[in-house]
Amino acid sequence: MDIRTYRAATMHEALAIVRRELGPDAAVLHTREVRNRVLFGLLPGKRYIEVTASSGVNVPSRLPPAAQPMTAQACATSVAAAGRFSVGSPTTAPGQEPSRQELSAHVESQLRDLQAMVKQLCRRTGQQHRDLPEELFRLYTDLIDLDLNEELAREFVDRVRSNVSAAELPDPVLLRARVARLIEEEITVTGPIAVEPGRPRVAALVGPTGVGKTTTIAKLAANYRLREKRQVGLITVDTYRIAAVEQLRTYAEIIDLPMQVVSTPREMRQAVRRLGDMDLILIDTAGRSPKDEVKLQELKAFLHEASADEVHLVLSVVAGRRTLEETAERFAEVGTTALILTKLDESPTLGAVLPLLRRSRLPLSYLTDGQNVPDDIAVADPRQLARLILNIQ
C-alpha cells in the first residue's frame, strides 16, 4: 500500500498535490501544521500544512468535489481493508533475512497503527464534515489556513450555513463577508485610553519580554503629547533589560516628557505622586516570563502602588496560539484590563487572535504593525481586524 506525506504552504495546495500525485480518489489519513526550525532549532521557521494520504485505503476522499460524509458501513469496510495490507518491512542487519515471527509482529504493528488512523479519520469526518457542501468545505479549509482552530472554523461555517440560501452558497465573496461579520461580533474593544480632566490617568503596559512594550509606550506618549496636546509623564521599572531605560529616556527627551525611573514598589508610589499634574501617566514595566510566579507577584505589587486605572497586556501575534492563550491566562493574575497586539506586520496569519480573545475575555485597545514612532499604532477596530484576519483587501 502506498502511504505518502506531502507539505505545502496551505491546505488547498497540499490537497492539490495529493490529487495530482495519487488521483482524485486518494484518501487523506491525517493533517497537521508543522514549522521548520531555524537558528540551530531555537526559533520557529516557516509554517507548512502536512497531509498524509493514500491511494490504497478504501476511505472516501476529502478532496473536492467528493467532500461526502463517511458512513458507519464505509468506516467498517475501511478498517477491515486495513487488515489486508502490509506496510514496509522490519529493519534487519545487511544480508540477514527477517524471520517469519519478526515479519508477523511487524505487520501486526503496522496494521494496528493504520486501523487507528482510519478510525480517527472516521470519527473526525463523521463529527466535523457531515453533509458539508463543497463551497462550505472550501470555506472551512480556508479558515484553517488562516490559523483559526478547528472548533472556531467549524462554528463559523455552521452559522454561515444556517443563514445563506442555496442561491447564495456558490458566492465565495458573500460567504467571506458573512464570516467577517461573525468575527466582528467576537471582537470587543475599549477605545483609546480615556484621559479625564482634573486627575491623571494611569495606564501600565505589561507582558513577556520582546513583545514591544517600550516602543508601544513611546508611540502612545508621542500621540497624546504631540497630536492631542496632553501633558504626559513616563515611568519605567524596566531595569532588567540592558539599555531599556536609556531607550525610553531617549524617546522622552525627543518628545520633551518628564520621566521617572523606579526600582521598588515604594518608589513607584512616589513617582506617581511627583507626576500628579500630568493628564496621562504611562508605565513601562519589565518583561516577565508567564511561568515566573515570583516576578508576576512583584509586578502586581508595583501596579498596586501605582493605583493603575488600566493595565494593558502587550502580546506579539507572532507567538503561537497556545503561547498567546497561556500567557494571557497567567498575566490575568496582575489585573490586566485590555489587550494590545503588536507586530501584525510580521505574522503571516492572524487567526490565533480569535481564540485568544474568546479565552482571555479581554477587550482590545490598540494594534501595532511596525516600529515607527509615533505612527504604526491604531485604536483597535473590529471591522478592520476582521478584514485583516480574513486577509480581505
Coordinates of C-alpha atoms in Angstrom, one line a residue:
M1 CA 0.0 0.0 0.0
D2 CA 1.2 3.5 -0.9
I3 CA 1.1 6.0 2.0
R4 CA 2.8 9.3 1.3
T5 CA 3.2 12.6 3.2
Y6 CA 3.1 16.0 1.4
R7 CA 3.9 19.5 2.7
A8 CA 2.6 22.8 1.3
A9 CA 2.0 26.4 2.4
T10 CA -1.8 26.0 2.5
M11 CA -4.4 23.2 2.8
H12 CA -5.6 23.8 -0.8
E13 CA -2.0 23.5 -2.1
A14 CA -1.5 20.3 -0.2
L15 CA -4.8 18.8 -1.4
A16 CA -3.9 19.8 -5.0
I17 CA -0.6 17.9 -4.7
V18 CA -2.4 14.8 -3.3
R19 CA -4.9 14.9 -6.2
R20 CA -2.1 15.2 -8.7
E21 CA 0.2 12.5 -7.3
L22 CA -2.4 10.0 -6.1
G23 CA -5.5 10.8 -8.1
P24 CA -8.9 12.2 -7.2
D25 CA -9.9 9.1 -5.1
A26 CA -7.0 9.4 -2.7
A27 CA -7.8 9.2 1.0
V28 CA -6.5 11.9 3.4
L29 CA -5.5 10.0 6.5
H30 CA -4.0 12.8 8.6
T31 CA -3.4 16.6 8.5
R32 CA -1.3 18.8 10.8
E33 CA 0.5 22.1 10.9
V34 CA 4.3 21.9 11.1
R35 CA 7.1 24.5 11.3
N36 CA 10.7 24.3 10.3
R37 CA 13.2 25.2 13.0
V38 CA 15.9 27.8 12.3
L39 CA 18.9 29.2 14.3
F40 CA 20.0 25.8 15.5
G41 CA 16.5 24.7 16.2
L42 CA 15.8 27.5 18.7
L43 CA 13.3 29.6 16.7
P44 CA 10.2 28.5 14.7
G45 CA 10.6 28.9 10.9
K46 CA 8.1 28.8 8.1
R47 CA 4.6 27.3 8.6
Y48 CA 3.5 24.3 6.5
I49 CA 0.5 22.1 6.2
E50 CA 1.4 18.4 6.2
V51 CA -1.0 15.9 4.7
T52 CA -0.7 12.1 4.9
A53 CA -2.6 10.4 2.2
S54 CA -3.0 7.0 0.4
S55 CA -4.5 5.7 -2.8
G56 CA -4.8 2.2 -1.4
V57 CA -7.2 2.6 1.6
N58 CA -10.9 2.4 0.9
V59 CA -11.8 5.7 2.6
P60 CA -14.0 8.3 0.8
S61 CA -11.8 11.2 -0.4
R62 CA -11.9 14.5 1.4
L63 CA -10.8 16.2 -1.8
P64 CA -13.3 18.4 -3.7
P65 CA -15.7 17.7 -5.1
A66 CA -16.3 14.5 -3.2
A67 CA -16.5 16.0 0.3
Q68 CA -19.1 13.5 1.5
P69 CA -19.6 12.1 5.0
M70 CA -18.3 8.7 5.8
T71 CA -21.0 6.2 6.8
A72 CA -20.6 3.6 9.5
Q73 CA -20.5 0.9 6.9
A74 CA -17.7 2.7 5.0
C75 CA -15.8 3.1 8.2
A76 CA -16.1 -0.6 9.0
T77 CA -15.1 -1.5 5.4
S78 CA -12.0 0.7 5.6
V79 CA -10.9 -0.6 8.9
A80 CA -11.3 -4.2 7.7
A81 CA -9.5 -3.3 4.5
A82 CA -6.6 -2.1 6.5
G83 CA -6.1 -5.6 7.8
R84 CA -5.4 -6.8 4.3
F85 CA -2.4 -4.6 3.7
S86 CA 1.3 -4.8 4.8
V87 CA 3.4 -1.6 5.0
G88 CA 7.2 -1.8 4.8
S89 CA 9.3 -4.5 6.4
P90 CA 11.2 -4.8 9.7
T91 CA 14.7 -3.5 9.9
T92 CA 17.3 -6.2 9.9
A93 CA 21.1 -6.4 9.6
P94 CA 22.5 -6.3 6.0
G95 CA 22.3 -9.7 4.4
Q96 CA 20.1 -11.1 7.1
E97 CA 16.5 -12.2 6.2
P98 CA 13.8 -11.4 8.8
S99 CA 12.2 -14.4 10.4
R100 CA 8.6 -15.2 10.0
Q101 CA 7.9 -14.2 13.6
E102 CA 9.6 -10.8 13.1
L103 CA 7.6 -10.3 9.9
S104 CA 4.3 -11.2 11.6
A105 CA 5.0 -8.9 14.6
H106 CA 6.0 -6.0 12.3
V107 CA 2.9 -6.4 10.1
E108 CA 0.6 -6.6 13.1
S109 CA 2.1 -3.4 14.5
Q110 CA 1.7 -1.6 11.2
L111 CA -1.9 -2.7 10.8
R112 CA -2.8 -1.5 14.3
D113 CA -1.4 1.9 13.5
L114 CA -3.2 2.0 10.2
Q115 CA -6.5 0.9 11.7
A116 CA -6.2 3.6 14.4
M117 CA -5.6 6.2 11.8
V118 CA -8.6 5.1 9.8
K119 CA -10.8 5.1 12.9
Q120 CA -9.7 8.5 13.8
L121 CA -10.5 9.7 10.3
C122 CA -14.0 8.2 10.6
R123 CA -14.7 10.0 13.8
R124 CA -13.4 13.3 12.6
T125 CA -15.2 13.0 9.3
G126 CA -18.5 12.0 10.9
Q127 CA -18.4 14.7 13.5
Q128 CA -17.0 17.7 11.6
H129 CA -17.9 17.3 7.9
R130 CA -21.3 15.6 7.9
D131 CA -23.2 16.6 4.7
L132 CA -21.0 19.7 4.2
P133 CA -21.4 21.2 0.7
E134 CA -18.3 21.7 -1.3
E135 CA -18.4 25.5 -1.0
L136 CA -18.6 25.4 2.8
F137 CA -15.9 22.7 3.0
R138 CA -13.7 25.0 1.0
L139 CA -14.5 27.9 3.3
Y140 CA -13.7 25.7 6.3
T141 CA -10.2 24.8 4.9
D142 CA -9.6 28.5 4.1
L143 CA -10.3 29.4 7.8
I144 CA -7.9 26.6 8.9
D145 CA -5.3 28.1 6.6
L146 CA -5.8 31.4 8.3
D147 CA -4.8 29.8 11.6
L148 CA -8.2 29.5 13.2
N149 CA -8.6 26.4 15.3
E150 CA -10.9 23.7 14.0
E151 CA -13.6 24.4 16.7
L152 CA -14.0 28.0 15.7
A153 CA -13.7 27.3 12.0
R154 CA -16.5 24.7 12.2
E155 CA -18.6 27.0 14.3
F156 CA -18.4 29.9 11.8
V157 CA -19.1 27.6 8.9
D158 CA -22.2 26.1 10.6
R159 CA -23.5 29.6 11.5
V160 CA -23.0 30.8 7.9
R161 CA -24.7 27.7 6.6
S162 CA -27.8 28.4 8.7
N163 CA -28.1 31.9 7.2
V164 CA -27.5 31.5 3.5
S165 CA -29.8 30.3 0.8
A166 CA -28.9 27.8 -1.9
A167 CA -28.6 30.6 -4.4
E168 CA -26.1 32.4 -2.2
L169 CA -23.9 29.4 -1.5
P170 CA -21.8 29.5 -4.7
D171 CA -20.7 33.1 -3.9
P172 CA -17.3 32.9 -2.0
V173 CA -17.2 36.7 -1.6
L174 CA -20.6 36.7 0.1
L175 CA -19.6 33.7 2.3
R176 CA -16.5 35.5 3.5
A177 CA -18.5 38.7 4.2
R178 CA -20.8 36.6 6.4
V179 CA -17.8 35.2 8.3
A180 CA -16.3 38.7 8.6
R181 CA -19.5 39.9 10.4
L182 CA -19.3 36.9 12.7
I183 CA -15.7 37.7 13.5
E184 CA -16.6 41.3 14.2
E185 CA -19.1 40.1 16.8
E186 CA -16.3 38.2 18.5
I187 CA -14.1 41.3 19.0
T188 CA -14.7 43.7 21.8
V189 CA -12.7 46.9 22.1
T190 CA -12.1 49.6 24.7
G191 CA -11.4 52.6 22.5
P192 CA -8.3 54.8 23.3
I193 CA -7.1 55.5 26.8
A194 CA -9.6 57.9 28.2
V195 CA -7.9 61.0 29.7
E196 CA -10.1 62.6 32.3
P197 CA -9.9 66.3 33.3
G198 CA -8.8 67.1 36.8
R199 CA -6.8 63.9 37.6
P200 CA -4.0 61.9 35.9
R201 CA -5.0 58.7 34.1
V202 CA -2.5 56.0 35.0
A203 CA -2.0 53.3 32.3
A204 CA 0.5 50.5 32.6
L205 CA 1.8 48.1 29.9
V206 CA 2.8 44.6 30.9
G207 CA 3.8 41.5 29.1
P208 CA 6.6 39.0 28.3
T209 CA 9.9 40.1 27.0
G210 CA 10.4 41.1 23.4
V211 CA 6.8 42.0 22.5
G212 CA 7.4 45.7 22.0
K213 CA 6.2 47.3 25.2
T214 CA 8.7 50.2 25.3
T215 CA 8.2 51.1 21.6
T216 CA 4.4 51.0 22.2
I217 CA 4.7 53.3 25.2
A218 CA 6.7 55.7 23.0
K219 CA 4.0 55.6 20.3
L220 CA 1.2 56.3 22.8
A221 CA 3.2 59.1 24.6
A222 CA 4.0 60.8 21.3
N223 CA 0.4 60.7 20.0
Y224 CA -1.1 62.1 23.2
R225 CA 1.6 64.7 23.6
L226 CA 2.2 65.9 20.0
R227 CA -1.2 65.3 18.4
E228 CA -3.7 65.7 21.3
K229 CA -1.6 68.2 23.2
R230 CA -1.9 66.4 26.6
Q231 CA 0.6 66.5 29.4
V232 CA 2.2 63.1 29.5
G233 CA 4.6 61.6 32.1
L234 CA 6.6 58.4 31.8
I235 CA 7.6 55.9 34.5
T236 CA 9.8 52.9 33.8
V237 CA 10.5 49.9 36.1
D238 CA 12.3 48.1 33.3
T239 CA 15.7 48.0 35.0
Y240 CA 16.4 44.4 34.0
R241 CA 17.0 44.7 30.2
I242 CA 20.2 46.2 29.0
A243 CA 19.6 49.8 27.7
A244 CA 15.9 49.7 28.3
V245 CA 15.9 52.8 30.5
E246 CA 18.1 54.6 28.0
Q247 CA 15.8 53.7 25.1
L248 CA 12.7 55.2 26.9
R249 CA 14.8 58.2 28.1
T250 CA 15.8 58.9 24.5
Y251 CA 12.1 58.9 23.5
A252 CA 11.2 61.1 26.5
E253 CA 13.9 63.7 25.6
I254 CA 12.9 63.8 21.9
I255 CA 9.2 64.3 22.8
D256 CA 10.1 66.5 25.8
L257 CA 8.4 64.4 28.5
P258 CA 9.2 64.1 32.2
M259 CA 10.4 60.6 33.2
Q260 CA 10.8 58.7 36.4
V261 CA 12.9 55.5 36.9
V262 CA 11.8 53.3 39.8
S263 CA 13.1 50.0 41.2
T264 CA 10.8 49.3 44.2
P265 CA 7.0 49.5 44.8
R266 CA 7.6 52.3 47.3
E267 CA 9.4 54.3 44.6
M268 CA 6.5 53.7 42.3
R269 CA 4.1 55.4 44.6
Q270 CA 6.4 58.4 45.0
A271 CA 6.9 58.6 41.2
V272 CA 3.2 58.7 40.5
R273 CA 2.8 61.4 43.1
R274 CA 5.5 63.5 41.5
L275 CA 3.7 63.3 38.2
G276 CA 0.4 64.2 39.7
D277 CA -0.1 67.3 37.5
M278 CA 0.0 65.2 34.3
D279 CA -3.0 64.3 32.2
L280 CA -1.7 60.8 31.5
I281 CA 1.0 58.7 33.2
L282 CA 2.3 55.8 31.1
I283 CA 4.2 53.0 33.0
D284 CA 6.7 50.8 31.1
T285 CA 7.2 47.5 33.1
A286 CA 9.9 44.9 32.8
G287 CA 9.2 41.9 30.6
R288 CA 8.1 38.9 32.7
S289 CA 8.0 35.3 31.9
P290 CA 4.5 34.0 32.4
K291 CA 6.0 31.0 34.2
D292 CA 7.8 33.0 36.8
E293 CA 5.3 33.3 39.6
V294 CA 7.7 35.4 41.8
K295 CA 8.2 38.0 39.2
L296 CA 4.5 38.2 38.4
Q297 CA 3.8 38.8 42.1
E298 CA 6.4 41.5 42.1
L299 CA 4.8 43.1 39.1
K300 CA 1.5 43.0 40.8
A301 CA 2.9 44.9 43.8
F302 CA 4.3 47.7 41.5
L303 CA 0.9 48.1 39.9
H304 CA -0.9 48.1 43.2
E305 CA 1.3 51.0 44.4
A306 CA 0.7 52.9 41.1
S307 CA -3.1 52.5 41.5
A308 CA -3.2 51.9 37.8
D309 CA -6.5 52.7 36.1
E310 CA -5.7 50.5 33.1
V311 CA -3.4 47.5 32.7
H312 CA -2.8 46.7 29.1
L313 CA -1.3 43.2 28.3
V314 CA 1.0 43.6 25.3
L315 CA 1.3 40.4 23.2
S316 CA 3.0 39.8 19.8
V317 CA 0.8 38.0 17.3
V318 CA 4.0 36.3 16.0
A319 CA 3.7 33.9 19.0
G320 CA 1.8 30.7 18.6
R321 CA -1.9 30.3 19.5
R322 CA -1.2 28.2 22.6
T323 CA 1.5 30.5 23.8
L324 CA -0.7 33.6 23.5
E325 CA -3.6 31.9 25.4
E326 CA -1.4 30.6 28.2
T327 CA 0.4 34.0 28.6
A328 CA -2.9 35.9 28.8
E329 CA -4.1 33.4 31.4
R330 CA -1.1 33.8 33.6
F331 CA -0.9 37.6 33.4
A332 CA -4.6 37.8 34.4
E333 CA -3.2 37.5 38.0
V334 CA -1.8 41.0 37.8
G335 CA -5.2 42.6 36.9
T336 CA -5.0 43.0 33.2
T337 CA -7.9 45.0 31.8
A338 CA -7.2 45.2 28.0
L339 CA -5.0 43.7 25.2
I340 CA -2.5 45.4 22.9
L341 CA -1.5 43.3 19.9
T342 CA 1.9 44.1 18.3
K343 CA 3.8 43.0 15.2
L344 CA 0.8 42.5 13.0
D345 CA 3.1 43.2 10.0
E346 CA 5.4 40.2 11.0
S347 CA 2.8 37.5 11.2
P348 CA 1.6 35.7 8.0
T349 CA -1.8 34.9 9.6
L350 CA -3.9 36.4 12.4
G351 CA -6.4 33.7 13.1
A352 CA -4.9 32.9 16.5
V353 CA -6.3 36.3 17.7
L354 CA -9.8 35.0 17.9
P355 CA -9.2 32.0 20.3
L356 CA -7.1 34.4 22.4
L357 CA -9.9 36.9 22.7
R358 CA -12.5 34.3 23.5
R359 CA -10.4 32.6 26.1
S360 CA -9.0 35.7 27.8
R361 CA -12.2 37.7 27.7
L362 CA -10.1 40.8 27.4
P363 CA -11.1 43.7 25.1
L364 CA -8.7 45.1 22.6
S365 CA -7.3 48.6 23.0
Y366 CA -4.6 49.1 20.3
L367 CA -2.9 47.3 17.4
T368 CA 0.6 48.0 16.1
D369 CA 2.2 47.0 12.9
G370 CA 5.7 48.5 12.7
Q371 CA 8.5 50.3 14.6
N372 CA 7.8 53.9 13.5
V373 CA 7.1 56.4 16.3
P374 CA 4.5 57.9 16.6
D375 CA 3.0 56.0 13.7
D376 CA 2.3 52.3 13.2
I377 CA -0.3 52.2 16.0
A378 CA -4.1 52.4 15.8
V379 CA -7.0 52.1 18.1
A380 CA -8.5 48.6 17.7
D381 CA -11.4 48.5 15.3
P382 CA -13.5 45.2 15.0
R383 CA -14.2 45.7 11.3
Q384 CA -10.6 46.4 10.4
L385 CA -9.3 43.5 12.4
A386 CA -11.9 41.1 10.9
R387 CA -10.7 42.0 7.4
L388 CA -7.1 41.6 8.4
I389 CA -7.8 38.1 9.9
L390 CA -9.6 37.0 6.7
N391 CA -7.0 38.7 4.5
I392 CA -9.6 40.8 2.8
Q393 CA -8.0 43.7 0.9

